[in-house]
Short mmCIF file of C-alpha atoms in Angstrom, two decimals:
data_model
loop_
_atom_site.label_atom_id
_atom_site.label_comp_id
_atom_site.label_asym_id
_atom_site.label_seq_id
_atom_site.Cartn_x
_atom_site.Cartn_y
_atom_site.Cartn_z
CA MET A 1 -9.28 31.98 -104.14
CA SER A 2 -10.01 30.41 -107.53
CA ARG A 3 -12.10 27.29 -107.99
CA ARG A 4 -8.99 25.51 -109.30
CA ASP A 5 -7.09 26.42 -106.13
CA LEU A 6 -9.96 25.19 -103.98
CA LEU A 7 -10.04 21.85 -105.74
CA ARG A 8 -6.29 21.54 -105.39
CA LEU A 9 -6.63 22.09 -101.63
CA GLY A 10 -9.51 19.64 -101.50
CA GLY A 11 -7.52 16.95 -103.25
CA ALA A 12 -9.32 14.04 -104.82
CA CYS A 13 -11.45 13.22 -101.80
CA LEU A 14 -8.70 11.27 -100.12
CA GLY A 15 -10.02 12.26 -96.70
CA ALA A 16 -8.27 14.53 -94.28
CA ALA A 17 -5.01 12.85 -95.21
CA ALA A 18 -5.12 14.83 -98.45
CA VAL A 19 -3.74 17.68 -96.34
CA ARG A 20 -0.31 16.82 -94.87
CA PRO A 21 -0.74 16.19 -91.10
CA LEU A 22 2.15 18.35 -89.93
CA GLY A 23 0.18 20.28 -87.34
CA LEU A 24 -2.01 23.30 -87.85
CA ALA A 25 -0.49 26.20 -89.70
CA ALA A 26 -0.54 29.53 -87.87
CA ALA A 27 -2.31 31.17 -90.83
CA PRO A 28 -3.67 29.98 -94.17
CA ALA A 29 -1.89 30.56 -97.43
CA THR A 30 -4.75 32.59 -98.85
CA PRO A 31 -5.09 36.34 -98.16
CA PRO A 32 -7.78 37.27 -95.60
CA HIS A 33 -9.99 39.01 -98.14
CA GLN A 34 -10.21 35.81 -100.20
CA ARG A 35 -11.19 33.49 -97.38
CA PRO A 36 -14.90 32.70 -97.58
CA ASN A 37 -17.22 33.44 -94.72
CA ILE A 38 -18.97 30.30 -93.50
CA VAL A 39 -22.55 30.20 -92.24
CA PHE A 40 -23.56 26.76 -90.97
CA ILE A 41 -27.30 26.63 -90.27
CA LEU A 42 -28.31 23.55 -88.30
CA ALA A 43 -32.04 22.97 -88.03
CA ASP A 44 -33.44 20.89 -85.20
CA ASP A 45 -35.48 17.82 -86.21
CA LEU A 46 -35.86 18.90 -89.85
CA GLY A 47 -36.71 15.78 -91.84
CA TYR A 48 -35.49 14.68 -95.26
CA GLY A 49 -38.90 15.42 -96.78
CA ASP A 50 -39.61 18.76 -95.09
CA LEU A 51 -38.26 21.14 -97.76
CA GLY A 52 -39.76 21.87 -101.15
CA CYS A 53 -36.49 21.03 -102.87
CA TYR A 54 -36.70 17.57 -101.27
CA GLY A 55 -40.26 16.98 -102.38
CA ALA A 56 -42.48 18.70 -99.79
CA THR A 57 -45.76 19.98 -101.22
CA LYS A 58 -47.68 20.93 -98.07
CA ILE A 59 -44.87 23.08 -96.70
CA LYS A 60 -43.42 26.01 -98.66
CA THR A 61 -39.70 26.74 -98.19
CA PRO A 62 -38.73 29.33 -100.82
CA HIS A 63 -35.47 30.40 -99.18
CA CYS A 64 -34.05 26.90 -98.77
CA ASP A 65 -35.28 26.04 -102.25
CA ARG A 66 -33.46 29.06 -103.63
CA LEU A 67 -30.22 27.90 -102.00
CA ALA A 68 -30.65 24.50 -103.64
CA ARG A 69 -31.21 26.08 -107.07
CA GLU A 70 -28.12 28.26 -106.69
CA GLY A 71 -25.82 25.66 -105.14
CA VAL A 72 -25.55 21.95 -104.43
CA ARG A 73 -28.26 19.77 -102.90
CA PHE A 74 -27.14 16.46 -101.40
CA THR A 75 -29.25 13.31 -101.47
CA ASP A 76 -27.01 11.16 -99.25
CA ALA A 77 -25.86 13.50 -96.48
CA HIS A 78 -26.04 12.30 -92.89
CA ALA A 79 -26.11 13.68 -89.42
CA PRO A 80 -23.53 11.90 -87.26
CA SER A 81 -26.31 10.69 -84.98
CA ALA A 82 -30.07 10.31 -85.00
CA VAL A 83 -30.39 12.62 -81.97
CA CYS A 84 -29.14 16.07 -81.13
CA THR A 85 -26.28 16.15 -78.58
CA PRO A 86 -24.18 13.45 -80.30
CA THR A 87 -24.59 15.16 -83.67
CA ARG A 88 -23.46 18.52 -82.30
CA TYR A 89 -20.48 16.94 -80.54
CA ALA A 90 -19.38 15.15 -83.71
CA PHE A 91 -19.86 18.21 -85.92
CA LEU A 92 -17.65 20.38 -83.72
CA THR A 93 -14.96 17.79 -82.89
CA GLY A 94 -14.73 15.59 -85.97
CA GLU A 95 -15.18 12.52 -83.77
CA TYR A 96 -18.13 10.12 -83.67
CA ALA A 97 -19.87 10.74 -80.35
CA TRP A 98 -20.42 7.03 -79.71
CA ARG A 99 -16.67 6.75 -79.07
CA ARG A 100 -17.01 8.89 -75.93
CA PRO A 101 -19.10 8.06 -72.84
CA GLY A 102 -21.32 10.85 -71.61
CA THR A 103 -22.17 12.23 -75.04
CA GLY A 104 -25.80 11.15 -75.10
CA ILE A 105 -28.72 13.57 -74.84
CA LEU A 106 -27.82 15.98 -72.04
CA SER A 107 -29.90 17.67 -69.40
CA GLY A 108 -29.72 21.40 -68.78
CA ILE A 109 -27.48 20.90 -65.74
CA ALA A 110 -24.79 18.74 -67.40
CA PRO A 111 -21.19 20.02 -67.57
CA LEU A 112 -19.41 20.78 -70.84
CA ILE A 113 -18.54 17.56 -72.71
CA ILE A 114 -15.92 19.03 -75.09
CA GLU A 115 -12.55 19.49 -73.43
CA PRO A 116 -11.34 23.10 -73.53
CA GLY A 117 -8.29 23.37 -75.75
CA ARG A 118 -9.36 20.54 -78.02
CA LEU A 119 -9.29 21.23 -81.76
CA THR A 120 -12.82 22.05 -82.89
CA VAL A 121 -14.36 23.62 -85.97
CA PRO A 122 -14.40 27.14 -84.45
CA ALA A 123 -10.91 26.76 -82.95
CA LEU A 124 -9.57 25.70 -86.35
CA LEU A 125 -11.15 28.72 -87.99
CA GLN A 126 -9.96 31.08 -85.26
CA ARG A 127 -6.40 30.06 -86.15
CA ALA A 128 -7.16 31.04 -89.74
CA GLY A 129 -8.16 34.55 -88.65
CA TYR A 130 -11.93 34.02 -88.50
CA ALA A 131 -14.34 35.63 -86.07
CA THR A 132 -16.39 32.74 -84.69
CA GLY A 133 -19.86 32.83 -83.23
CA ILE A 134 -22.68 30.52 -82.20
CA VAL A 135 -26.27 31.69 -82.09
CA GLY A 136 -28.95 29.26 -80.95
CA LYS A 137 -29.19 25.83 -79.39
CA TRP A 138 -26.02 24.57 -77.66
CA HIS A 139 -26.91 21.31 -75.83
CA LEU A 140 -23.30 20.30 -75.14
CA GLY A 141 -23.22 21.12 -71.44
CA LEU A 142 -22.01 24.16 -69.53
CA GLY A 143 -19.65 24.54 -66.61
CA ALA A 144 -17.02 22.23 -65.18
CA THR A 145 -19.20 20.13 -62.87
CA ALA A 146 -22.83 19.12 -62.46
CA PRO A 147 -25.19 20.68 -61.69
CA THR A 148 -24.47 23.79 -63.72
CA ASP A 149 -24.83 27.00 -61.71
CA TYR A 150 -26.60 29.62 -63.82
CA ASN A 151 -26.43 32.38 -61.22
CA GLY A 152 -22.90 33.63 -61.86
CA GLU A 153 -20.18 33.20 -64.45
CA ILE A 154 -20.94 30.09 -66.51
CA LYS A 155 -17.76 28.50 -67.81
CA PRO A 156 -16.33 26.56 -69.48
CA GLY A 157 -18.69 26.80 -72.42
CA PRO A 158 -18.65 27.82 -76.08
CA LEU A 159 -15.97 30.48 -75.57
CA GLU A 160 -13.59 27.87 -74.16
CA VAL A 161 -13.86 25.61 -77.24
CA GLY A 162 -13.23 28.15 -79.99
CA PHE A 163 -16.09 30.62 -80.18
CA ASP A 164 -15.51 34.36 -79.82
CA TYR A 165 -19.19 35.04 -79.20
CA ALA A 166 -22.13 32.98 -77.98
CA TRP A 167 -25.86 33.66 -77.66
CA ILE A 168 -27.33 30.30 -76.75
CA ILE A 169 -30.21 28.18 -75.58
CA PRO A 170 -28.34 26.15 -72.94
CA ALA A 171 -30.00 22.82 -73.72
CA THR A 172 -33.32 22.60 -75.59
CA GLY A 173 -36.60 24.45 -75.61
CA ASP A 174 -38.25 21.64 -73.68
CA ARG A 175 -35.50 21.47 -71.04
CA THR A 176 -34.85 23.95 -68.30
CA PRO A 177 -33.43 26.52 -67.86
CA CYS A 178 -35.58 28.54 -70.26
CA VAL A 179 -33.18 31.48 -70.45
CA TRP A 180 -30.69 32.94 -72.88
CA VAL A 181 -26.99 32.76 -72.07
CA GLU A 182 -24.73 35.35 -73.69
CA ASN A 183 -21.08 34.38 -73.47
CA HIS A 184 -20.69 33.50 -69.76
CA ARG A 185 -23.87 34.89 -68.19
CA VAL A 186 -27.64 34.56 -68.23
CA VAL A 187 -29.24 37.53 -69.95
CA ASN A 188 -31.42 39.77 -67.75
CA LEU A 189 -30.95 37.66 -64.64
CA ASP A 190 -32.05 39.41 -61.44
CA PRO A 191 -29.60 38.39 -58.66
CA ASN A 192 -32.45 38.66 -56.19
CA ASP A 193 -34.35 35.97 -58.11
CA PRO A 194 -31.80 33.18 -58.62
CA ILE A 195 -32.43 30.24 -60.92
CA ARG A 196 -33.12 26.88 -59.26
CA LEU A 197 -33.47 23.71 -61.33
CA ASP A 198 -34.85 20.33 -60.30
CA TYR A 199 -34.48 17.48 -62.76
CA SER A 200 -36.24 15.03 -60.46
CA VAL A 201 -39.52 16.60 -61.60
CA ARG A 202 -41.03 14.79 -64.57
CA ARG A 203 -42.46 16.60 -67.57
CA GLY A 204 -46.19 17.03 -67.16
CA GLU A 205 -46.11 17.42 -63.39
CA PRO A 206 -47.38 20.82 -62.22
CA LYS A 207 -43.90 22.02 -61.26
CA SER A 208 -42.57 21.27 -64.76
CA PHE A 209 -44.58 24.05 -66.42
CA VAL A 210 -42.68 27.16 -67.48
CA ARG A 211 -44.72 29.82 -69.29
CA GLY A 212 -47.58 27.35 -69.55
CA ILE A 213 -45.52 24.62 -71.26
CA PRO A 214 -44.38 21.36 -69.61
CA ARG A 215 -40.60 21.02 -69.63
CA ILE A 216 -38.04 18.41 -68.68
CA GLY A 217 -36.84 19.61 -65.29
CA ALA A 218 -38.51 22.23 -63.09
CA GLN A 219 -37.35 25.83 -62.94
CA THR A 220 -38.06 28.39 -60.29
CA GLY A 221 -36.53 31.84 -60.23
CA GLY A 222 -34.97 33.69 -63.12
CA THR A 223 -38.37 35.17 -63.99
CA ALA A 224 -37.03 38.29 -65.69
CA ALA A 225 -34.66 36.17 -67.78
CA LEU A 226 -37.24 33.76 -69.21
CA TRP A 227 -37.46 33.67 -72.98
CA LYS A 228 -40.80 33.87 -74.80
CA ASP A 229 -41.16 30.71 -76.86
CA ASP A 230 -42.91 32.34 -79.80
CA GLU A 231 -40.11 34.93 -80.07
CA ILE A 232 -37.18 32.49 -80.20
CA ALA A 233 -36.91 32.48 -84.01
CA ASP A 234 -37.01 36.28 -84.20
CA THR A 235 -34.37 36.58 -81.48
CA LEU A 236 -32.02 34.12 -83.18
CA ALA A 237 -32.42 35.82 -86.56
CA ARG A 238 -31.71 39.22 -85.01
CA LYS A 239 -28.61 37.97 -83.18
CA ALA A 240 -27.32 36.21 -86.29
CA GLU A 241 -27.71 39.36 -88.36
CA ALA A 242 -25.94 41.40 -85.68
CA PHE A 243 -22.99 38.98 -85.62
CA ILE A 244 -22.67 39.22 -89.41
CA GLU A 245 -22.86 43.02 -89.28
CA ARG A 246 -20.16 43.26 -86.58
CA ASN A 247 -17.78 41.04 -88.53
CA LYS A 248 -18.48 42.14 -92.09
CA ASP A 249 -14.91 43.38 -92.59
CA ARG A 250 -13.17 40.10 -91.68
CA PRO A 251 -13.76 36.41 -92.38
CA PHE A 252 -16.35 34.94 -90.04
CA PHE A 253 -17.84 31.60 -89.10
CA LEU A 254 -21.42 31.66 -87.85
CA TYR A 255 -22.94 28.50 -86.41
CA LEU A 256 -26.68 29.23 -86.38
CA SER A 257 -28.46 26.47 -84.51
CA THR A 258 -32.22 26.93 -84.73
CA HIS A 259 -34.95 25.42 -82.61
CA ASP A 260 -38.29 25.94 -84.40
CA ILE A 261 -39.11 22.35 -85.34
CA HIS A 262 -38.16 20.72 -82.03
CA VAL A 263 -40.84 20.54 -79.34
CA PRO A 264 -42.33 22.64 -77.92
CA ARG A 265 -43.37 23.96 -81.30
CA VAL A 266 -44.57 27.50 -80.72
CA PRO A 267 -44.23 29.36 -84.02
CA HIS A 268 -44.93 33.07 -83.95
CA ALA A 269 -48.53 34.02 -84.70
CA ARG A 270 -47.60 35.17 -88.21
CA PHE A 271 -46.65 31.57 -89.11
CA ARG A 272 -49.54 29.74 -87.48
CA GLY A 273 -51.85 28.09 -89.96
CA THR A 274 -49.65 29.00 -92.92
CA SER A 275 -48.73 25.42 -93.88
CA GLN A 276 -50.86 22.43 -94.75
CA ALA A 277 -48.95 20.24 -92.29
CA GLY A 278 -50.12 21.37 -88.88
CA VAL A 279 -48.08 23.17 -86.25
CA ARG A 280 -44.95 21.28 -87.25
CA GLY A 281 -45.29 22.50 -90.82
CA ASP A 282 -45.78 26.04 -89.54
CA ALA A 283 -42.54 25.64 -87.58
CA VAL A 284 -40.73 24.64 -90.78
CA HIS A 285 -42.07 27.87 -92.32
CA SER A 286 -40.54 29.73 -89.38
CA PHE A 287 -37.20 28.03 -89.97
CA ASP A 288 -37.23 28.89 -93.66
CA TRP A 289 -37.97 32.51 -92.78
CA THR A 290 -34.87 32.54 -90.57
CA VAL A 291 -32.78 31.26 -93.47
CA GLY A 292 -34.21 34.06 -95.58
CA GLN A 293 -33.27 36.67 -92.98
CA VAL A 294 -29.65 35.50 -93.00
CA LEU A 295 -29.50 35.52 -96.80
CA ALA A 296 -30.95 39.03 -96.88
CA ALA A 297 -28.34 40.24 -94.39
CA LEU A 298 -25.52 38.79 -96.49
CA GLU A 299 -26.87 40.46 -99.60
CA ARG A 300 -27.46 43.81 -97.89
CA LEU A 301 -23.83 43.83 -96.73
CA SER A 302 -22.50 42.65 -100.13
CA LEU A 303 -21.16 39.45 -98.53
CA ALA A 304 -23.21 36.82 -100.35
CA ASP A 305 -20.71 36.13 -103.13
CA ASN A 306 -17.94 35.28 -100.68
CA THR A 307 -19.98 33.31 -98.17
CA MET A 308 -20.46 29.56 -98.07
CA VAL A 309 -23.93 28.91 -96.63
CA ILE A 310 -24.78 25.39 -95.49
CA VAL A 311 -28.28 24.36 -94.40
CA THR A 312 -28.85 20.98 -92.81
CA SER A 313 -30.41 19.21 -89.79
CA ASP A 314 -29.16 17.54 -86.63
CA ASN A 315 -31.21 14.37 -87.25
CA GLY A 316 -34.30 13.14 -88.99
CA GLY A 317 -37.81 14.38 -88.41
CA VAL A 318 -40.23 13.20 -85.77
CA LEU A 319 -43.97 13.62 -85.29
CA ASP A 320 -45.48 13.39 -81.83
CA THR A 321 -48.41 11.21 -82.79
CA ASN A 322 -48.74 9.57 -79.38
CA GLY A 323 -49.17 12.62 -77.21
CA PRO A 324 -49.83 16.33 -76.97
CA ASP A 325 -47.90 18.77 -79.11
CA HIS A 326 -46.65 20.63 -75.99
CA VAL A 327 -48.28 23.81 -77.30
CA ASN A 328 -51.92 23.05 -76.52
CA SER A 329 -52.23 20.11 -74.16
CA GLY A 330 -55.69 19.36 -75.48
CA THR A 331 -54.62 18.56 -79.03
CA VAL A 332 -52.73 15.75 -80.70
CA GLU A 333 -50.36 16.84 -83.40
CA THR A 334 -51.16 16.12 -87.01
CA ASN A 335 -49.18 16.72 -90.18
CA ASN A 336 -52.11 16.16 -92.55
CA GLY A 337 -50.30 13.35 -94.35
CA HIS A 338 -47.07 15.25 -94.96
CA PRO A 339 -44.15 12.74 -95.20
CA HIS A 340 -41.61 14.56 -93.03
CA ASN A 341 -38.88 12.03 -93.81
CA GLY A 342 -39.85 11.56 -97.44
CA PRO A 343 -39.37 7.97 -98.65
CA LEU A 344 -37.13 7.02 -95.73
CA ARG A 345 -37.93 4.49 -93.02
CA ALA A 346 -38.43 5.62 -89.40
CA GLY A 347 -37.06 8.92 -88.11
CA LYS A 348 -35.34 10.65 -85.22
CA GLY A 349 -33.63 8.20 -82.86
CA SER A 350 -33.50 5.35 -85.36
CA ALA A 351 -30.60 3.71 -87.19
CA TYR A 352 -32.79 3.42 -90.28
CA GLU A 353 -32.22 6.11 -92.91
CA GLY A 354 -34.95 8.36 -91.54
CA GLY A 355 -32.86 8.84 -88.42
CA THR A 356 -29.68 10.25 -89.95
CA ARG A 357 -30.18 11.02 -93.66
CA VAL A 358 -31.02 14.72 -93.72
CA PRO A 359 -31.27 17.69 -96.07
CA PHE A 360 -27.88 19.25 -96.82
CA ILE A 361 -27.57 22.27 -99.12
CA VAL A 362 -24.44 24.27 -99.92
CA ARG A 363 -24.37 27.62 -101.69
CA TRP A 364 -21.22 29.56 -102.52
CA PRO A 365 -21.82 31.63 -105.66
CA GLY A 366 -19.34 30.84 -108.41
CA ARG A 367 -17.69 28.05 -106.43
CA ALA A 368 -20.26 25.53 -105.22
CA ARG A 369 -22.23 24.45 -108.24
CA GLY A 370 -23.44 21.21 -109.63
CA GLY A 371 -27.14 20.98 -108.82
CA VAL A 372 -27.56 17.62 -107.13
CA SER A 373 -24.85 15.49 -105.54
CA HIS A 374 -25.18 11.85 -104.55
CA GLU A 375 -21.91 11.80 -102.63
CA LEU A 376 -21.96 10.23 -99.18
CA ILE A 377 -21.03 12.94 -96.65
CA CYS A 378 -21.57 13.61 -92.95
CA HIS A 379 -21.51 16.61 -90.59
CA VAL A 380 -18.52 15.02 -88.84
CA ASP A 381 -16.57 15.80 -92.03
CA MET A 382 -16.79 19.55 -91.63
CA LEU A 383 -13.64 19.91 -89.52
CA ALA A 384 -11.37 18.27 -92.10
CA THR A 385 -13.22 20.01 -94.91
CA PHE A 386 -12.85 23.47 -93.42
CA ALA A 387 -9.18 22.69 -92.76
CA ALA A 388 -8.76 22.07 -96.47
CA LEU A 389 -10.78 25.17 -97.32
CA THR A 390 -8.46 27.34 -95.22
CA ALA A 391 -5.24 25.51 -96.22
CA GLN A 392 -4.55 24.15 -92.75
CA ALA A 393 -3.13 20.74 -91.93
CA LEU A 394 -4.76 18.59 -89.28
CA PRO A 395 -2.64 17.03 -86.54
CA PRO A 396 -2.72 13.22 -86.83
CA ASP A 397 -4.62 12.82 -83.54
CA ALA A 398 -7.34 15.39 -84.31
CA ALA A 399 -10.75 14.81 -85.88
CA PRO A 400 -10.42 11.01 -86.03
CA ASP A 401 -13.59 10.49 -88.07
CA SER A 402 -13.58 13.60 -90.27
CA PHE A 403 -12.99 13.27 -94.03
CA ASN A 404 -12.22 16.12 -96.38
CA VAL A 405 -15.30 16.38 -98.60
CA LEU A 406 -14.56 19.81 -100.05
CA PRO A 407 -14.74 18.65 -103.69
CA ALA A 408 -18.21 17.29 -103.02
CA LEU A 409 -19.32 20.57 -101.43
CA LEU A 410 -18.12 22.35 -104.56
CA GLY A 411 -20.31 20.12 -106.70
CA GLU A 412 -17.49 18.06 -108.17
CA LYS A 413 -17.88 14.37 -108.94
CA PRO A 414 -14.51 12.96 -107.86
CA PRO A 415 -13.14 9.74 -109.39
CA THR A 416 -13.26 8.05 -105.98
CA PRO A 417 -15.84 8.63 -103.24
CA CYS A 418 -15.08 11.18 -100.56
CA ARG A 419 -16.07 8.51 -98.08
CA ASP A 420 -16.05 4.80 -98.74
CA HIS A 421 -17.94 4.05 -95.53
CA LEU A 422 -19.92 5.71 -92.74
CA VAL A 423 -21.11 4.61 -89.32
CA GLU A 424 -24.74 5.61 -88.77
CA HIS A 425 -25.53 6.16 -85.10
CA GLY A 426 -29.13 5.65 -84.10
CA ASN A 427 -30.25 3.75 -81.05
CA VAL A 428 -27.65 1.26 -82.32
CA LEU A 429 -24.79 1.46 -84.81
CA ALA A 430 -25.12 0.63 -88.48
CA ILE A 431 -22.45 0.60 -91.19
CA ARG A 432 -22.68 1.96 -94.72
CA LYS A 433 -20.38 1.12 -97.61
CA GLY A 434 -21.42 2.16 -101.09
CA PRO A 435 -25.10 1.25 -101.52
CA TRP A 436 -24.97 -1.40 -98.80
CA LYS A 437 -26.08 -0.88 -95.22
CA LEU A 438 -25.82 -3.38 -92.39
CA ILE A 439 -27.49 -3.34 -88.98
CA PRO A 440 -25.59 -6.18 -87.26
CA ARG A 441 -26.99 -9.28 -85.55
CA GLY A 442 -28.57 -8.83 -82.15
CA GLN A 443 -29.43 -5.18 -82.76
CA ALA A 444 -32.59 -3.45 -83.85
CA ALA A 445 -32.76 -0.11 -85.56
CA ALA A 446 -36.02 1.40 -84.41
CA GLY A 447 -36.91 2.51 -80.94
CA LYS A 448 -38.08 0.01 -78.35
CA ALA A 449 -37.79 -2.91 -80.75
CA LYS A 450 -34.21 -3.46 -79.64
CA LYS A 451 -35.56 -4.73 -76.32
CA GLY A 452 -36.68 -8.30 -76.61
CA ALA A 453 -35.85 -11.31 -78.72
CA ALA A 454 -32.61 -11.49 -80.69
CA ARG A 455 -32.83 -10.34 -84.27
CA SER A 456 -31.13 -11.40 -87.45
CA PRO A 457 -28.77 -9.04 -89.25
CA GLU A 458 -30.46 -6.50 -91.50
CA LEU A 459 -28.82 -5.79 -94.85
CA TYR A 460 -30.25 -3.32 -97.35
CA ASN A 461 -29.25 -2.25 -100.84
CA LEU A 462 -30.14 1.43 -100.67
CA ALA A 463 -29.58 1.89 -104.39
CA ASP A 464 -32.86 0.13 -105.12
CA ASP A 465 -34.51 0.05 -101.69
CA ILE A 466 -34.19 3.48 -100.12
CA GLY A 467 -37.10 2.68 -97.81
CA GLU A 468 -35.28 -0.31 -96.29
CA THR A 469 -38.18 -2.66 -96.87
CA ARG A 470 -36.29 -5.77 -98.10
CA ASN A 471 -33.76 -7.40 -95.80
CA VAL A 472 -31.36 -9.28 -98.10
CA ALA A 473 -28.94 -10.52 -95.44
CA ASP A 474 -29.72 -14.16 -96.18
CA GLN A 475 -28.92 -13.65 -99.88
CA HIS A 476 -25.56 -11.98 -99.22
CA PRO A 477 -23.86 -13.58 -96.20
CA GLU A 478 -20.46 -12.50 -97.54
CA LEU A 479 -21.49 -8.84 -97.38
CA VAL A 480 -22.82 -9.30 -93.85
CA GLN A 481 -19.44 -10.70 -92.84
CA GLU A 482 -17.47 -7.98 -94.68
CA LEU A 483 -19.48 -5.09 -93.25
CA SER A 484 -19.50 -6.54 -89.75
CA ALA A 485 -15.71 -6.78 -89.88
CA LEU A 486 -15.47 -3.19 -91.15
CA LEU A 487 -17.60 -1.89 -88.28
CA ASP A 488 -15.43 -3.81 -85.80
CA ARG A 489 -12.28 -2.26 -87.28
CA VAL A 490 -13.70 1.26 -87.08
CA ARG A 491 -14.59 0.69 -83.45
CA GLU A 492 -11.28 -0.89 -82.48
CA ARG A 493 -8.95 1.54 -84.29
CA GLY A 494 -10.43 4.56 -82.53
CA ARG A 495 -10.54 6.43 -85.83
CA SER A 496 -11.91 6.00 -89.33
CA ARG A 497 -10.10 8.60 -91.43
CA PRO A 498 -6.76 7.62 -92.98
#
């Protein structure tokens, strides 16, 4: 597929409506050998300032930096939410998670929150002839009802929403169960030692410890199936490489969802002490190594030139300054002054920019080029974008918040923005339009501050105040009114794309 053809499919950033909504085509117009492979690498809790190409000096990330040099690095890309489960839901479905109840941070015993049969990123790509696989953190629920039973066939799950293959962490590294699930079953589970989970146990209580680390929820049983925390990165890299190898002769979509930077941070011994930013910096080194392993596999199999690789994060960074690092209960984590969210205010969980503005790098040799892009994009846009990439039309009722941003991913500077607005989902909702960002009246953007006295609206001009230090709501009441009305319309319509 030529670059001109790709831009024609992408349109002029008119959103998903740039592709006629006549229902999904059975197959794309492009021959199979010309369809690009897609590798979407989603880091967990990687902050805007954690990579060298985004300004980090105490952490070395040569593989991510190489992708940025060879592709497009975005400065205004956003996770759909400031925490993990809602971001993953929105990425796969093209719908803001705040529209759906039950899409907050899930436990390890929650049922699947994506309806089987719904159009998702992997289901879309399956219809285009792609092999689809997820390797890594899932955190979208498993099974039909709560609590999830891990002692038999576990479904519905990833295979029921579009994936051909799954090797997953069911929830998070700090939530039980601490086992791998491959497709529909726990790996290495001894039926004579069934898994039992108890989420009434609080982290830090004696029963919450699994392999010496306090978790959310207690686990007994499943001893032979327990993962080793310091081997998680190696396991994910190995499984990702194997998926690529198995599917090297057909188009594939690999969703590689890493865990390194999320607590508990237990980097392998070869990474410990290698950064100047404490254990968290060492975990970023581990993540960058994983990226390098994937790139090496693509090059070894002569697939790099026809593979779009995307590296990003599920939300902003966070540093556990108020408690133990969950690796050694006698230490308090330090990052030695490393600004994990760069110049941005706050971090994970917040509606300030540090909560959702994240690294986003695209490399597709010969197609994605342009160096640095300042286009406003979001992970929720990937469904409409991959539809354009594979010449498929979206049904009108699918992906209600997903815009086609393919020209931006290719490094183009379209005459009109790919998105003219974005809802940022932290502990509250905020609305972006151009350089302006509004956190409406009565809401607060950072953590526990939302509990208490009423607050005034917060309005920031991000073009000259990226750190959100100057609230100019009083100077621009007309913008407060305009943006408040826009947020209300997005909520009430049930969709934001044309």
